[in-house]
Amino acid sequence: MALADSLDIPKMPIHTALTQCIYYSKHVKAVWLKMTEKLILISSDEPSQASLLSEALTKLHNTGDPIDLTGEGLIKTSKNFNVIDQLDALWPQLQEKIYPWLNLLKLDYQIIKQPPLLPGLEDCLKALYLINELEENPNHTMICILPPPAQAQRFLLGIINAPDIIGQLYIPLIARISELKDKLSSFEALLNLKIPRNISEPLTENLRKKITTLAGMLQCNNSCECYLAIQNNTFMNERISGFYFCGIQVSKIWINSHIPAEEIDILKQKLAPSNILATSYADDFMECAREWLEVKPQKEANILSSIDANGIHVISFLMPLINKSTLQVQRSGSSLLVRSGYLKRSYALADNLLALESCGARLEDRRLEVRFR
């Protein structure tokens, strides 16, 4: 795990047409409303577990319909994200520049009968859909069903690394357009495809503030709780550690698998104060769910800052279960870039650290420590 003094990272361009489309859509209001009082995230590798968790939490908090961001309709709710519905909702607001792009995506969907395979576009629409729901339900607890952990972590990192979630669209969209132009060459003249050239216009300030506020909410222990259900313990550590990597503590973990009690105890020590429920069958969940859900574990600060006896500034990030062999920490100007496997995020350095030199990083007692002098 090496700490470099600098790292040259090409900045992904931002697609002007999409930002205009988003700016004028009904999902982005001119006035920044207060978001919901509390957000509960649920992610599971087994749909039935996500449904059971959602049902139990809805009853416990006496709240309304959960938000299903999976796009799969895993639970019974009127708040079910669908990428095609969202594209349709944006249709009347589209600018002339982006209309052919989305028209092609819709045509592609009609031909192959599946949503467009554009993670950047879908994640943008999911973020806007979530923001809209949170704004319309202030002072309420909102329950949000996320996709399986690996997909959920990508989506959360896209928001937390705001506003890069918008920029994520550009390269996959260009690739998709090129692919479809070959496949649908006979429609090229009809569709009059033109790839916009001006792609450097910055995000609208209104949208930037919304995504940044949502990112802060996701990483605030008082505003957001995360529940993780695990059916297969093969990649358990990876799934749990990924959420901590995003700056989101997993407050409660339901392991529905045959795991020896000794291993559960070790996991509880590593993840304290997170609360773990271990069952052998999903049917056992309902018998002990209420007591498990009502437990309110203490929360640990995600980021700590201190100065040691030698005057070295130390910043530490809560990252239990992270694989040390895959962790990379690098200084990039005014930011700290951290990678672990396919996960990547950046931390903006405080003003008092900008003039200091980075002098090392290590994993110590469930936390990543980075030193400056």
Coordinates of C-alpha atoms in Angstrom, one line a residue:
M1 CA 0.0 0.0 0.0
A2 CA 2.0 2.9 -1.3
L3 CA 1.3 6.6 -0.9
A4 CA 2.3 8.7 -4.0
D5 CA 2.9 12.4 -3.9
S6 CA 0.8 13.0 -7.0
L7 CA -1.4 11.1 -9.4
D8 CA -2.4 12.4 -12.8
I9 CA -6.1 11.4 -13.3
P10 CA -7.8 12.4 -16.5
K11 CA -11.1 14.1 -15.7
M12 CA -14.1 12.5 -17.4
P13 CA -16.0 15.2 -19.5
I14 CA -19.5 16.1 -18.6
H15 CA -22.2 15.7 -21.2
T16 CA -23.8 19.1 -21.7
A17 CA -27.0 17.7 -23.2
L18 CA -27.7 15.5 -20.3
T19 CA -27.1 18.3 -17.7
Q20 CA -29.6 20.5 -19.7
C21 CA -32.1 17.7 -19.8
I22 CA -31.8 17.1 -16.0
Y23 CA -31.9 20.8 -15.2
Y24 CA -35.2 21.2 -17.0
S25 CA -36.8 17.9 -15.8
K26 CA -39.5 17.9 -13.3
H27 CA -37.3 15.8 -11.0
V28 CA -35.0 18.8 -10.4
K29 CA -36.9 21.6 -8.8
A30 CA -35.7 25.2 -8.9
V31 CA -35.9 25.5 -5.1
W32 CA -33.8 23.2 -2.9
L33 CA -36.3 21.5 -0.5
K34 CA -35.4 19.9 2.8
M35 CA -34.7 16.2 2.4
T36 CA -36.4 13.5 4.5
E37 CA -35.6 13.3 8.2
K38 CA -34.0 9.9 7.9
L39 CA -33.0 7.4 5.2
I40 CA -32.7 3.7 5.7
L41 CA -30.8 1.7 3.1
I42 CA -31.4 -2.0 2.5
S43 CA -29.2 -4.2 0.3
S44 CA -29.3 -7.9 -0.1
D45 CA -28.0 -10.6 -2.5
E46 CA -31.4 -12.4 -2.1
P47 CA -34.6 -10.6 -3.1
S48 CA -36.8 -12.3 -0.5
Q49 CA -34.5 -11.1 2.2
A50 CA -34.8 -7.5 1.0
S51 CA -38.5 -7.9 1.0
L52 CA -38.7 -9.3 4.5
L53 CA -36.4 -6.6 5.8
S54 CA -38.4 -3.9 4.1
E55 CA -41.7 -5.2 5.5
A56 CA -40.3 -5.4 9.1
L57 CA -38.8 -1.9 9.0
T58 CA -41.9 -0.4 7.5
K59 CA -44.0 -1.7 10.4
L60 CA -41.4 -0.7 13.0
H61 CA -41.2 2.9 11.7
N62 CA -44.9 3.1 10.8
T63 CA -43.9 4.7 7.5
G64 CA -45.3 4.7 4.0
D65 CA -44.3 2.9 0.8
P66 CA -40.6 2.0 0.6
I67 CA -38.5 3.2 -2.4
D68 CA -37.4 0.3 -4.6
L69 CA -34.3 1.5 -6.6
T70 CA -33.5 -2.0 -7.9
G71 CA -35.6 -1.6 -11.0
E72 CA -36.7 -5.2 -10.5
G73 CA -39.9 -4.6 -8.5
L74 CA -38.6 -6.7 -5.6
I75 CA -41.3 -5.4 -3.1
K76 CA -44.9 -4.3 -3.3
T77 CA -44.7 -0.5 -3.5
S78 CA -45.9 2.4 -5.7
K79 CA -42.4 3.8 -5.6
N80 CA -40.6 1.5 -8.0
F81 CA -37.8 2.9 -10.1
N82 CA -38.0 2.0 -13.8
V83 CA -35.4 3.3 -16.2
I84 CA -37.8 3.4 -19.2
D85 CA -40.5 5.1 -17.2
Q86 CA -38.0 7.7 -16.1
L87 CA -36.9 8.3 -19.7
D88 CA -40.5 8.7 -20.7
A89 CA -41.1 11.2 -17.8
L90 CA -38.2 13.3 -19.2
W91 CA -39.4 13.2 -22.7
P92 CA -41.4 16.4 -22.8
Q93 CA -38.6 18.3 -21.2
L94 CA -35.8 17.2 -23.6
Q95 CA -33.7 19.7 -25.4
E96 CA -33.2 19.3 -29.1
K97 CA -29.6 18.3 -28.7
I98 CA -30.3 15.2 -26.6
Y99 CA -33.6 14.0 -28.2
P100 CA -31.9 11.8 -30.9
W101 CA -29.7 10.1 -28.2
L102 CA -32.6 9.1 -26.0
N103 CA -34.8 8.3 -29.0
L104 CA -32.2 5.8 -30.1
L105 CA -32.0 4.3 -26.6
K106 CA -35.8 3.9 -26.6
L107 CA -35.8 2.4 -30.1
D108 CA -33.1 0.0 -29.0
Y109 CA -35.2 -1.0 -26.0
Q110 CA -38.2 -1.6 -28.2
I111 CA -36.2 -3.9 -30.5
I112 CA -34.3 -6.0 -27.9
K113 CA -37.0 -5.7 -25.1
Q114 CA -34.6 -4.7 -22.3
P115 CA -33.5 -1.4 -20.8
P116 CA -30.5 0.3 -22.3
L117 CA -27.3 -1.1 -20.8
L118 CA -25.9 2.3 -19.7
P119 CA -24.9 2.2 -16.0
G120 CA -24.1 5.9 -16.1
L121 CA -27.5 6.9 -17.4
E122 CA -29.4 4.6 -15.1
D123 CA -27.5 5.7 -12.0
C124 CA -28.2 9.3 -12.9
L125 CA -31.9 8.6 -13.2
K126 CA -31.9 6.6 -10.0
A127 CA -30.2 9.5 -8.1
L128 CA -32.7 12.0 -9.4
Y129 CA -35.6 9.7 -8.6
L130 CA -34.3 9.2 -5.0
I131 CA -33.7 13.0 -4.6
N132 CA -37.3 13.6 -5.8
E133 CA -38.8 11.1 -3.3
L134 CA -36.7 12.5 -0.4
E135 CA -37.7 16.0 -1.2
E136 CA -41.4 15.2 -1.3
N137 CA -41.3 13.4 2.1
P138 CA -39.6 15.8 4.5
N139 CA -39.7 15.0 8.2
H140 CA -40.3 11.3 7.5
T141 CA -38.3 8.1 7.7
M142 CA -37.8 6.7 4.1
I143 CA -36.8 3.1 3.4
C144 CA -34.8 2.5 0.2
I145 CA -34.2 -0.9 -1.3
L146 CA -30.9 -0.9 -3.2
P147 CA -29.6 -3.5 -5.7
P148 CA -27.3 -6.3 -4.6
P149 CA -24.2 -5.0 -2.7
A150 CA -21.7 -4.8 -5.6
Q151 CA -24.2 -2.8 -7.7
A152 CA -25.3 -0.7 -4.7
Q153 CA -21.7 0.3 -3.9
R154 CA -21.1 1.5 -7.4
F155 CA -24.3 3.6 -7.3
L156 CA -23.4 5.0 -3.9
L157 CA -19.9 5.8 -4.8
G158 CA -21.2 7.6 -7.9
I159 CA -23.2 9.9 -5.7
I160 CA -20.6 10.3 -3.0
N161 CA -18.0 11.2 -5.6
A162 CA -20.4 13.9 -6.8
P163 CA -20.8 15.2 -9.4
D164 CA -18.9 12.5 -11.2
I165 CA -22.2 10.5 -11.5
I166 CA -23.2 12.7 -14.4
G167 CA -19.8 12.4 -16.0
Q168 CA -20.1 8.6 -15.9
L169 CA -22.6 8.8 -18.7
Y170 CA -20.4 10.2 -21.4
I171 CA -18.0 7.3 -22.3
P172 CA -20.5 4.4 -22.1
L173 CA -23.1 6.5 -24.1
I174 CA -20.6 7.2 -26.9
A175 CA -19.7 3.4 -26.9
R176 CA -23.4 2.5 -27.0
I177 CA -24.1 5.0 -29.8
S178 CA -21.2 3.5 -31.9
E179 CA -22.4 0.0 -31.3
L180 CA -26.0 0.8 -32.2
K181 CA -25.1 2.7 -35.3
D182 CA -23.5 -0.4 -36.7
K183 CA -26.4 -2.6 -35.7
L184 CA -29.1 -0.2 -36.9
S185 CA -27.3 1.4 -39.9
S186 CA -30.4 1.4 -42.0
F187 CA -32.0 3.8 -39.4
E188 CA -29.1 6.2 -39.3
A189 CA -30.5 8.7 -41.8
L190 CA -33.9 8.5 -40.3
L191 CA -32.7 9.1 -36.8
N192 CA -30.2 11.8 -38.0
L193 CA -27.7 11.0 -35.2
K194 CA -25.3 13.8 -34.3
I195 CA -22.9 13.5 -31.4
P196 CA -22.7 16.8 -29.5
R197 CA -19.3 18.4 -29.5
N198 CA -19.6 20.8 -26.6
I199 CA -19.1 18.6 -23.6
S200 CA -17.2 20.8 -21.2
E201 CA -20.0 22.9 -19.8
P202 CA -20.0 22.5 -16.0
L203 CA -23.0 21.1 -14.1
T204 CA -25.7 23.4 -13.1
E205 CA -25.1 24.7 -9.6
N206 CA -28.6 23.6 -8.5
L207 CA -28.0 20.0 -9.5
R208 CA -24.5 20.0 -8.0
K209 CA -25.9 21.1 -4.6
K210 CA -28.6 18.5 -4.6
I211 CA -26.3 15.6 -5.3
T212 CA -23.7 16.9 -2.8
T213 CA -26.4 17.3 -0.2
L214 CA -27.5 13.7 -0.8
A215 CA -23.9 12.5 -0.6
G216 CA -23.6 14.1 2.8
M217 CA -26.8 12.6 4.0
L218 CA -25.7 9.1 3.0
Q219 CA -22.5 9.4 5.0
C220 CA -24.1 11.0 8.1
N221 CA -24.8 8.5 10.9
N222 CA -27.6 10.6 12.2
S223 CA -29.4 10.8 8.8
C224 CA -28.7 7.4 7.3
E225 CA -28.8 3.8 8.5
C226 CA -27.7 0.8 6.4
Y227 CA -29.0 -2.7 6.7
L228 CA -27.3 -5.6 4.9
A229 CA -28.7 -9.1 4.4
I230 CA -26.3 -11.8 3.3
Q231 CA -27.4 -15.2 2.0
N232 CA -24.0 -16.5 0.8
N233 CA -21.0 -15.9 3.1
T234 CA -18.4 -16.5 0.5
F235 CA -17.9 -12.8 -0.2
M236 CA -19.3 -11.6 3.1
N237 CA -16.3 -9.5 4.1
E238 CA -16.1 -7.9 0.6
R239 CA -19.8 -7.0 0.7
I240 CA -19.7 -5.5 4.2
S241 CA -16.4 -3.6 3.7
G242 CA -17.6 -2.0 0.5
F243 CA -20.2 0.0 2.3
Y244 CA -17.7 1.2 4.9
F245 CA -15.5 2.2 1.9
C246 CA -18.3 4.4 0.7
G247 CA -18.3 6.0 4.1
I248 CA -21.6 4.3 5.1
Q249 CA -21.6 2.2 8.3
V250 CA -23.6 -1.0 8.2
S251 CA -25.6 -0.7 11.4
K252 CA -27.3 -4.1 11.2
I253 CA -26.3 -7.3 9.3
W254 CA -28.6 -10.3 8.8
I255 CA -26.6 -13.4 7.9
N256 CA -29.0 -16.1 6.8
S257 CA -26.5 -18.9 6.4
H258 CA -24.9 -21.8 8.4
I259 CA -21.9 -20.1 10.0
P260 CA -20.3 -21.5 13.2
A261 CA -21.0 -19.4 16.3
E262 CA -17.2 -18.8 16.7
E263 CA -17.0 -17.1 13.4
I264 CA -20.0 -14.9 14.2
D265 CA -18.4 -13.8 17.4
I266 CA -15.2 -12.9 15.6
L267 CA -17.2 -10.9 13.1
K268 CA -19.1 -9.1 15.8
Q269 CA -15.7 -8.0 17.4
K270 CA -14.4 -6.7 14.1
L271 CA -17.7 -4.8 13.3
A272 CA -18.6 -3.6 16.8
P273 CA -20.8 -1.7 17.4
S274 CA -22.8 -3.1 14.4
N275 CA -25.5 -5.5 15.4
I276 CA -25.5 -9.0 13.7
L277 CA -28.5 -11.4 13.4
A278 CA -27.5 -14.9 12.4
T279 CA -30.3 -17.4 11.3
S280 CA -30.2 -20.7 9.5
Y281 CA -33.4 -20.2 7.7
A282 CA -35.4 -17.1 6.5
D283 CA -38.4 -18.4 8.5
D284 CA -36.4 -17.8 11.7
F285 CA -36.1 -14.1 10.9
M286 CA -39.6 -13.1 11.8
E287 CA -39.2 -14.7 15.3
C288 CA -36.3 -12.5 16.3
A289 CA -36.5 -9.6 13.8
R290 CA -38.2 -7.0 16.1
E291 CA -35.8 -7.3 19.0
W292 CA -32.8 -7.1 16.5
L293 CA -34.2 -4.1 14.7
E294 CA -35.0 -2.2 17.8
V295 CA -31.4 -2.4 19.1
K296 CA -29.7 1.0 18.5
P297 CA -25.9 0.4 18.3
Q298 CA -23.5 3.2 19.1
K299 CA -22.1 4.9 16.1
E300 CA -18.4 5.4 15.4
A301 CA -17.1 8.5 13.6
N302 CA -16.3 7.8 9.9
I303 CA -13.4 10.2 9.8
L304 CA -11.1 11.3 12.7
S305 CA -8.4 13.9 12.7
S306 CA -5.6 14.3 15.2
I307 CA -1.9 15.5 15.7
D308 CA 0.6 13.1 17.4
A309 CA 3.4 14.0 19.7
N310 CA 5.8 14.6 16.8
G311 CA 3.5 17.1 15.2
I312 CA 2.3 14.7 12.5
H313 CA -1.2 15.2 11.3
V314 CA -3.2 12.0 11.2
I315 CA -6.5 11.4 9.4
S316 CA -8.2 8.0 9.9
F317 CA -11.1 6.5 8.0
L318 CA -13.3 3.7 9.4
M319 CA -12.7 0.7 7.1
P320 CA -13.2 -2.7 8.8
L321 CA -12.6 -5.9 6.9
I322 CA -10.8 -4.1 4.0
N323 CA -8.3 -6.3 2.2
K324 CA -5.0 -4.7 2.9
S325 CA -3.4 -6.3 -0.3
T326 CA -5.9 -4.5 -2.6
L327 CA -5.8 -1.1 -0.8
Q328 CA -4.1 1.8 -2.5
V329 CA -3.8 5.3 -1.2
Q330 CA -2.5 8.2 -3.3
R331 CA -2.3 12.0 -3.0
S332 CA -3.7 13.9 -6.0
G333 CA -3.4 17.6 -5.5
S334 CA -6.0 18.7 -2.9
S335 CA -7.6 15.2 -2.7
L336 CA -6.8 11.8 -1.3
L337 CA -7.6 9.0 -3.7
V338 CA -8.3 5.6 -2.2
R339 CA -8.8 2.4 -4.2
S340 CA -9.7 -1.1 -3.1
G341 CA -10.4 -3.6 -5.9
Y342 CA -13.0 -2.2 -8.2
L343 CA -14.0 0.5 -5.6
K344 CA -12.5 4.0 -5.9
R345 CA -13.3 7.2 -4.1
S346 CA -11.7 10.6 -3.3
Y347 CA -11.6 12.6 -0.1
A348 CA -11.1 16.4 -0.3
L349 CA -8.3 17.4 2.1
A350 CA -8.9 20.1 4.8
D351 CA -7.3 23.5 4.1
N352 CA -4.8 23.0 6.9
L353 CA -3.4 19.8 5.2
L354 CA -3.0 21.3 1.7
A355 CA 0.5 22.7 2.4
L356 CA 1.6 19.6 4.1
E357 CA 3.4 16.6 2.6
S358 CA 1.9 13.1 2.8
C359 CA 4.3 10.8 4.5
G360 CA 2.6 7.4 4.8
A361 CA -0.5 5.3 5.2
R362 CA -1.4 2.1 7.1
L363 CA -4.4 0.0 8.3
E364 CA -4.5 0.2 12.1
D365 CA -7.4 -1.2 14.3
R366 CA -10.1 -1.2 11.6
R367 CA -9.1 2.2 10.4
L368 CA -7.1 3.6 7.5
E369 CA -4.6 6.1 8.8
V370 CA -3.0 8.7 6.5
R371 CA -0.2 10.9 7.9
F372 CA 0.9 14.4 6.8
R373 CA 3.9 16.6 7.9

